[in-house]
CSV table of C-alpha atoms and ligand atoms in Angstrom, one decimal:
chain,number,residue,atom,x,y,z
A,286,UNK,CA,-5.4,-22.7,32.5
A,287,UNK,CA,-6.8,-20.0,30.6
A,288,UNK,CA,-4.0,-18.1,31.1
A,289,UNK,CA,-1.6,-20.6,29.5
A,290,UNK,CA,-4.1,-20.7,26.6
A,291,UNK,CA,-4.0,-17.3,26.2
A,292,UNK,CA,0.1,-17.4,26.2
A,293,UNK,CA,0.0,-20.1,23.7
A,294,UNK,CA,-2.4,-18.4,21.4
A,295,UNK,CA,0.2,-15.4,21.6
A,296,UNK,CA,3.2,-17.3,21.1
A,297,UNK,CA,1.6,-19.0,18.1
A,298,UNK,CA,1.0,-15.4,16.9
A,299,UNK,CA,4.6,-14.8,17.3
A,300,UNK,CA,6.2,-18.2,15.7
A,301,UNK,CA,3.9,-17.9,13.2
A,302,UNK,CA,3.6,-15.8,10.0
A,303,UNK,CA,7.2,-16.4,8.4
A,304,UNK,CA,5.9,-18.4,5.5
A,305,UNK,CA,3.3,-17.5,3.2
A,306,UNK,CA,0.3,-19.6,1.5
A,307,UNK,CA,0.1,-18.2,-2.1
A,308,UNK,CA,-2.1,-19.0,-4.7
A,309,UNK,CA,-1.0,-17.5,-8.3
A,310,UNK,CA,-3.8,-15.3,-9.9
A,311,UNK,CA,-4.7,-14.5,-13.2
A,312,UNK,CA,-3.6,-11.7,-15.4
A,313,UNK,CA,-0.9,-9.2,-15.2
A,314,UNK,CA,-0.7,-5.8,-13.7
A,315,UNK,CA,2.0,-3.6,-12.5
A,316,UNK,CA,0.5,-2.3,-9.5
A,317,UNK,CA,-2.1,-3.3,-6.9
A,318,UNK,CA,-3.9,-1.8,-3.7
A,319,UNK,CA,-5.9,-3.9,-1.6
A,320,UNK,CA,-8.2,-1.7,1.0
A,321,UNK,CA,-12.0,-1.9,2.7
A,322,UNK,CA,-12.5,-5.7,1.1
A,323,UNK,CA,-11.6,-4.9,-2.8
A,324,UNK,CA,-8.7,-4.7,-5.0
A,325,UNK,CA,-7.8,-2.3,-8.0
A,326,UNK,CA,-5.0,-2.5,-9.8
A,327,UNK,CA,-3.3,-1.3,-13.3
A,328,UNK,CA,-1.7,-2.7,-15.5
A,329,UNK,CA,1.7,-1.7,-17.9
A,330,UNK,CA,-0.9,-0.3,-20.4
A,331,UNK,CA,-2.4,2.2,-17.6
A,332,UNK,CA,-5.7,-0.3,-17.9
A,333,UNK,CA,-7.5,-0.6,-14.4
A,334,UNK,CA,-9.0,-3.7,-13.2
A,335,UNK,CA,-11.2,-4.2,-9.9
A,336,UNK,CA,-11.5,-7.9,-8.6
A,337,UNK,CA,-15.0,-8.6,-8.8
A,338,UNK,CA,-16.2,-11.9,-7.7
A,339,UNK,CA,-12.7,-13.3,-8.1
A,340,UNK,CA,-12.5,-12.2,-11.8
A,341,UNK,CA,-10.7,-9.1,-13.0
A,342,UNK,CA,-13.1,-6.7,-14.4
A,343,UNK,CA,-12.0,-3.6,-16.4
A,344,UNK,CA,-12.9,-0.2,-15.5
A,345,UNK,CA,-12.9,2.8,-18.1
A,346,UNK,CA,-9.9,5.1,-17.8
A,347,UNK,CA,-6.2,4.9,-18.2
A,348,UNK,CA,-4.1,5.4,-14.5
A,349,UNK,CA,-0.7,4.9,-13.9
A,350,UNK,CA,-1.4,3.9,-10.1
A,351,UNK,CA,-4.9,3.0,-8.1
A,352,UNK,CA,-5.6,3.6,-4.5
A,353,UNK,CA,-8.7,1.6,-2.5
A,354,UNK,CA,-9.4,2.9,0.7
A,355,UNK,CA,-11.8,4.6,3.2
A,356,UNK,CA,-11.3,7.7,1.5
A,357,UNK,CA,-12.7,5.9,-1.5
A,358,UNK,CA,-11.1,4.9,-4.7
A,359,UNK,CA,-8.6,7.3,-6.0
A,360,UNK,CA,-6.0,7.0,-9.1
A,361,UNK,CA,-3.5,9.0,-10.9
A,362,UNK,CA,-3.0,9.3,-14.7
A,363,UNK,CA,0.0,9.5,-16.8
A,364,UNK,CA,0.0,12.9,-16.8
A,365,UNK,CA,-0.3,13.2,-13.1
A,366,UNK,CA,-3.4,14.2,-12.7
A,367,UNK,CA,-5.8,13.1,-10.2
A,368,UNK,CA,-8.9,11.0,-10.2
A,369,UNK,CA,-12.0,9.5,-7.6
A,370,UNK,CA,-14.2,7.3,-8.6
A,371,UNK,CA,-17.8,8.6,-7.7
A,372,UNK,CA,-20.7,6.0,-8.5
A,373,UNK,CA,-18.5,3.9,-11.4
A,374,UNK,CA,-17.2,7.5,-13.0
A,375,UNK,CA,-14.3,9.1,-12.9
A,376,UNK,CA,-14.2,12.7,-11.9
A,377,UNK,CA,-11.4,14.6,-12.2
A,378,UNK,CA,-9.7,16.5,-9.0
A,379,UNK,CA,-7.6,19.4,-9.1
A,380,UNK,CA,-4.4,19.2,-8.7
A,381,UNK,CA,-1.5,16.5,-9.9
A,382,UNK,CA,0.0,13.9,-8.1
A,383,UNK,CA,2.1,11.2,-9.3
A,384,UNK,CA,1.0,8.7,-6.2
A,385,UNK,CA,-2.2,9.2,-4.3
A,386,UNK,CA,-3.3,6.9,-1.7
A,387,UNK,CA,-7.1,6.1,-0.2
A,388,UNK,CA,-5.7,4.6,3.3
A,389,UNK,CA,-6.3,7.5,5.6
A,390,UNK,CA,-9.6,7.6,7.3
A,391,UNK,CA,-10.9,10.7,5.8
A,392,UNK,CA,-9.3,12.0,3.2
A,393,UNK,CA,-6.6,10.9,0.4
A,394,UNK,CA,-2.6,11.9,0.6
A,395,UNK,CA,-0.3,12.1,-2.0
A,396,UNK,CA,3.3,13.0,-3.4
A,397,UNK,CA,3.7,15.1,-6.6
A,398,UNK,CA,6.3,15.5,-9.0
A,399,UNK,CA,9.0,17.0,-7.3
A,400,UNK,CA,8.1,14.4,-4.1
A,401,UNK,CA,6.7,17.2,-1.9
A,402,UNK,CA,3.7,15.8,0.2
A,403,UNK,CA,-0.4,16.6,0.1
A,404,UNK,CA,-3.4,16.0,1.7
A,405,UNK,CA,-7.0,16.8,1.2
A,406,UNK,CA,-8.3,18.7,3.2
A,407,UNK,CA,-12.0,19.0,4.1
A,408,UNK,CA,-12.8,15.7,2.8
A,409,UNK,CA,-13.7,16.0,-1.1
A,410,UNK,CA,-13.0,19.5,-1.2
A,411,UNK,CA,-10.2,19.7,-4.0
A,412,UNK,CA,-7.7,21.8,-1.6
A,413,UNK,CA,-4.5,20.4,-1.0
A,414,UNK,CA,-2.5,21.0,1.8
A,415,UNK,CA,1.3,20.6,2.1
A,416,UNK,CA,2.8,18.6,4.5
A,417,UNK,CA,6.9,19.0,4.9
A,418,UNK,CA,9.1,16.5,4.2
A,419,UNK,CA,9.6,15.2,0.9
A,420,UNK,CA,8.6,11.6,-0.6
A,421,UNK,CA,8.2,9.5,-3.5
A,422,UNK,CA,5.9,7.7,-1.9
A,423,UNK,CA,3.4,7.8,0.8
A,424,UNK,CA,0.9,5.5,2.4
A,425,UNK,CA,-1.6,5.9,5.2
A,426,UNK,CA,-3.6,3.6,7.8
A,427,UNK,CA,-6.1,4.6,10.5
A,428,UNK,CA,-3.1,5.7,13.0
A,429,UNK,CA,-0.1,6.8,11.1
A,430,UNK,CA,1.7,7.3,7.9
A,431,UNK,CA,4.4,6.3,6.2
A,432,UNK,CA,6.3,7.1,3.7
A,433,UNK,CA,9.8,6.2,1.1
A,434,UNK,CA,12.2,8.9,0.3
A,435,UNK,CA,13.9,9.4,-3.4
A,436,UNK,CA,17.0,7.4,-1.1
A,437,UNK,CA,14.7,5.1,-0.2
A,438,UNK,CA,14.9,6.0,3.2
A,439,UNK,CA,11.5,5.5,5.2
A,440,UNK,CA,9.4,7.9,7.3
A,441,UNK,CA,6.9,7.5,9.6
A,442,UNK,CA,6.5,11.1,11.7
A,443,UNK,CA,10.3,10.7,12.6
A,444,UNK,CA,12.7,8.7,10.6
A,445,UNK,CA,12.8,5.1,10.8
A,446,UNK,CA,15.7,2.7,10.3
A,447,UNK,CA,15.7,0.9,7.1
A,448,UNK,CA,15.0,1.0,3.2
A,449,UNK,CA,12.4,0.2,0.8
A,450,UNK,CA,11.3,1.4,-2.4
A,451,UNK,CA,7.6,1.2,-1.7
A,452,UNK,CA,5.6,0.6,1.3
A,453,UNK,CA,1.6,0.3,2.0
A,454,UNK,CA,-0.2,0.9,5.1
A,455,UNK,CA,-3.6,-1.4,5.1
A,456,UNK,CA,-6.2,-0.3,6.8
A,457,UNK,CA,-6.0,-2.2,9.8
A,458,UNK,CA,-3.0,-1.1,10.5
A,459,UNK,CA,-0.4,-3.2,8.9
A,460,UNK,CA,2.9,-2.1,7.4
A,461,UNK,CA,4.6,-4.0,4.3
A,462,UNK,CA,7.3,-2.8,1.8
A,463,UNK,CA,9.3,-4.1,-0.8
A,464,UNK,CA,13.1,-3.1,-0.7
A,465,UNK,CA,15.2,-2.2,-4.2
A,466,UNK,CA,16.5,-6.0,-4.3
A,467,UNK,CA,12.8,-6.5,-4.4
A,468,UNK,CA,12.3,-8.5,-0.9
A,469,UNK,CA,9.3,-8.1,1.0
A,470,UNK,CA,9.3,-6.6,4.6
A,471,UNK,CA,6.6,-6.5,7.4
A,472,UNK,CA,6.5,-4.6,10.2
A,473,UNK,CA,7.0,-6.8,13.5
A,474,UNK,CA,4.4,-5.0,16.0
A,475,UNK,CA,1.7,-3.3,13.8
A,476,UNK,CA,0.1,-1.3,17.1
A,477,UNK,CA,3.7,-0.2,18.3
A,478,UNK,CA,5.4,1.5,15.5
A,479,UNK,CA,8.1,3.5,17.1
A,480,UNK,CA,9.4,-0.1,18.8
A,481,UNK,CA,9.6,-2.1,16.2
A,482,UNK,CA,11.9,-3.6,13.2
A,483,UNK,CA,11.5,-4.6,9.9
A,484,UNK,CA,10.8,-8.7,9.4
A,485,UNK,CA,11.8,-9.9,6.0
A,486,UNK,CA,8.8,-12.0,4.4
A,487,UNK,CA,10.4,-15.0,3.0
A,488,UNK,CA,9.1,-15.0,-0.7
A,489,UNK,CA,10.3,-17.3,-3.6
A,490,UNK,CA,10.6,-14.8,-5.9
A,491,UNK,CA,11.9,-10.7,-6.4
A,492,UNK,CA,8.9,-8.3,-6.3
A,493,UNK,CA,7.7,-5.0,-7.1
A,494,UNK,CA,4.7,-4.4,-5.3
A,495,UNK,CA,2.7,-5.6,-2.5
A,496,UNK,CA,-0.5,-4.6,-0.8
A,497,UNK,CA,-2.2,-6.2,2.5
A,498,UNK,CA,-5.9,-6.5,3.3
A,499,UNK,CA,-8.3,-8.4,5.6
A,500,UNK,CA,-5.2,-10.9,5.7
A,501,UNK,CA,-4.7,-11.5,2.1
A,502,UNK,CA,-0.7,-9.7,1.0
A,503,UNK,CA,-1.4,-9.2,-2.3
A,504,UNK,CA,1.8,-9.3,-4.5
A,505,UNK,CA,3.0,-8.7,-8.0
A,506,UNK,CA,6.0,-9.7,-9.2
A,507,UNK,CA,8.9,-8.4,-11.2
A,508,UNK,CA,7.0,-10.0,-14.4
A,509,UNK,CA,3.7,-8.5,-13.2
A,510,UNK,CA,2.4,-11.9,-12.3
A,511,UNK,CA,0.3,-11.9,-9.4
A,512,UNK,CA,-0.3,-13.8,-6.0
A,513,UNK,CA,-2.9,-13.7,-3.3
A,514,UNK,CA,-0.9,-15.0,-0.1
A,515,UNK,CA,-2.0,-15.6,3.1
A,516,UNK,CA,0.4,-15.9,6.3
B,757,NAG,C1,17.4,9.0,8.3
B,757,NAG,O1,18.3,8.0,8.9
B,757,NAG,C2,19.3,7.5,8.1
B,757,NAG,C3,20.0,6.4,8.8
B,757,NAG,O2,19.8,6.3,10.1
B,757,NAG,C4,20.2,8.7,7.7
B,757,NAG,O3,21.2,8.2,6.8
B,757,NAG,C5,19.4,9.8,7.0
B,757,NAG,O4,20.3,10.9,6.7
B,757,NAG,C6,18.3,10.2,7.9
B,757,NAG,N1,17.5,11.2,7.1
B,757,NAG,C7,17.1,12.4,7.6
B,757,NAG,C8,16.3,13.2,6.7
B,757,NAG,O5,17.4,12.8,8.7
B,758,NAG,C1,16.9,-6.3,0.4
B,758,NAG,O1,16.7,-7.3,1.5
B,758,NAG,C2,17.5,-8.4,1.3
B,758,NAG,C3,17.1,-9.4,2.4
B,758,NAG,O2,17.4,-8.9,3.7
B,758,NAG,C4,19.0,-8.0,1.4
B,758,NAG,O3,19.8,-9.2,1.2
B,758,NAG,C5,19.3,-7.0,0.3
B,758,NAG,O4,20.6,-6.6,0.4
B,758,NAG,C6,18.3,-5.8,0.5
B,758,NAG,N1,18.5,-4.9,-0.6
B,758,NAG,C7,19.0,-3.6,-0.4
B,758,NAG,C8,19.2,-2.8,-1.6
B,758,NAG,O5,19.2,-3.2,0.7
């Protein structure tokens, strides 16, 4: 009996999850990143915006992309250089990155210019270390990393079948990506990366960007709009 309950709870698990729930939210933004329970994002004008009690708040600054994570909130400007947001400031970092991303338990990771990889080593410590490879962007979670090539091809350790122009690693795990066409993918078996495929999420419209936390895919359109979904 319990058994079978337990089966149909994981075949409910399985069958389930192909459609999304979205709500449409205000405002506009051209990026988002969903991590640890709150949401930045930026806008076309570089402006960044934090969800705070389900209203966009602006924060100073001017970033061309926003990172929430463990490691803290992290951006980069239009000139590539890097920023962490310490008690509601933003301190600049050395270095310059044109993607950084807060996912990875400890410290942030990043791709520069010329798509060559960093992390930070030693936690706040402003020394980059290189990782091979080459990117254009990266994204990390508790267990793993992944990235996009300038082809689009993805990475995670070893190279994985498919393409997408962005991808985003929540923190529990979770993989999504949007491919050039601008369709959503999921990852079929979060805890199993090596074994699994790609799922297409079925979405009504193309997108640009998408970003998943504490089961909310957060989503922004090809027009910037954006949508809180839940599966
Ligand atoms: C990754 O795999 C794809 C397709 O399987 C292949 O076309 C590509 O060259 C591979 N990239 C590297 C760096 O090996
Ligand atoms: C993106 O995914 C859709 C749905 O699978 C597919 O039809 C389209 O060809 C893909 N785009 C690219 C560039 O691979």
């Amino acid at each position: 009996m319990e058994r079978t309950a337990v089966l149909l709870v994981i075949l409910n698990l399985w069958t389930s999850g192909l459609a999304l729930n979205c709500r449409r939210v205000s405002g506009s933004l051209k990026q988002i990143d969903a991590g640890n329970g709150q949401v930045f994002g930026v806008n076309s004008a570089n402006k960044i915006y934090t969800l705070y009690s389900g209203t966009w708040t602006q924060l100073s600054g001017s970033l061309k992309h926003v990172s929430v994570g463990p490691a803290g909130v992290w951006g980069v400007d239009a000139n590539n250089y890097i920023h962490r947001l310490n008690h509601g400031d933003w301190v600049p970092v050395n270095g310059q990155l044109k993607q950084v991303d807060a996912g990875g338990m400890i410290s942030p990771a990043g791709v520069n210019m010329n798509d060559y990889i960093y992390c930070l080593q030693g936690g706040q410590a402003s020394s980059w270390t290189s990782l091979p490879g080459r990117l254009k962007y990266y994204s990390c979670g508790p267990n793993s990393c992944w990235g996009v090539s300038s082809g689009n091809q993805i990475y995670i350790m070893k190279n994985v079948s498919g393409a997408l122009s962005m991808i985003e690693v929540s923190t529990d795990g979770k993989v999504y990506g949007v491919n050039s066409s601008g369709d959503i993918f999921g990852r079929n078996h979060f805890n199993q990366p090596y074994r699994t495929g790609w799922r297409q999420v079925p979405f009504r419209q193309k997108v640009k960007h998408v970003s998943y936390d504490l089961g909310h895919l957060w989503v922004i359109g090809t027009d910037n709009s954006i949508m809180d979904c839940t599966e």
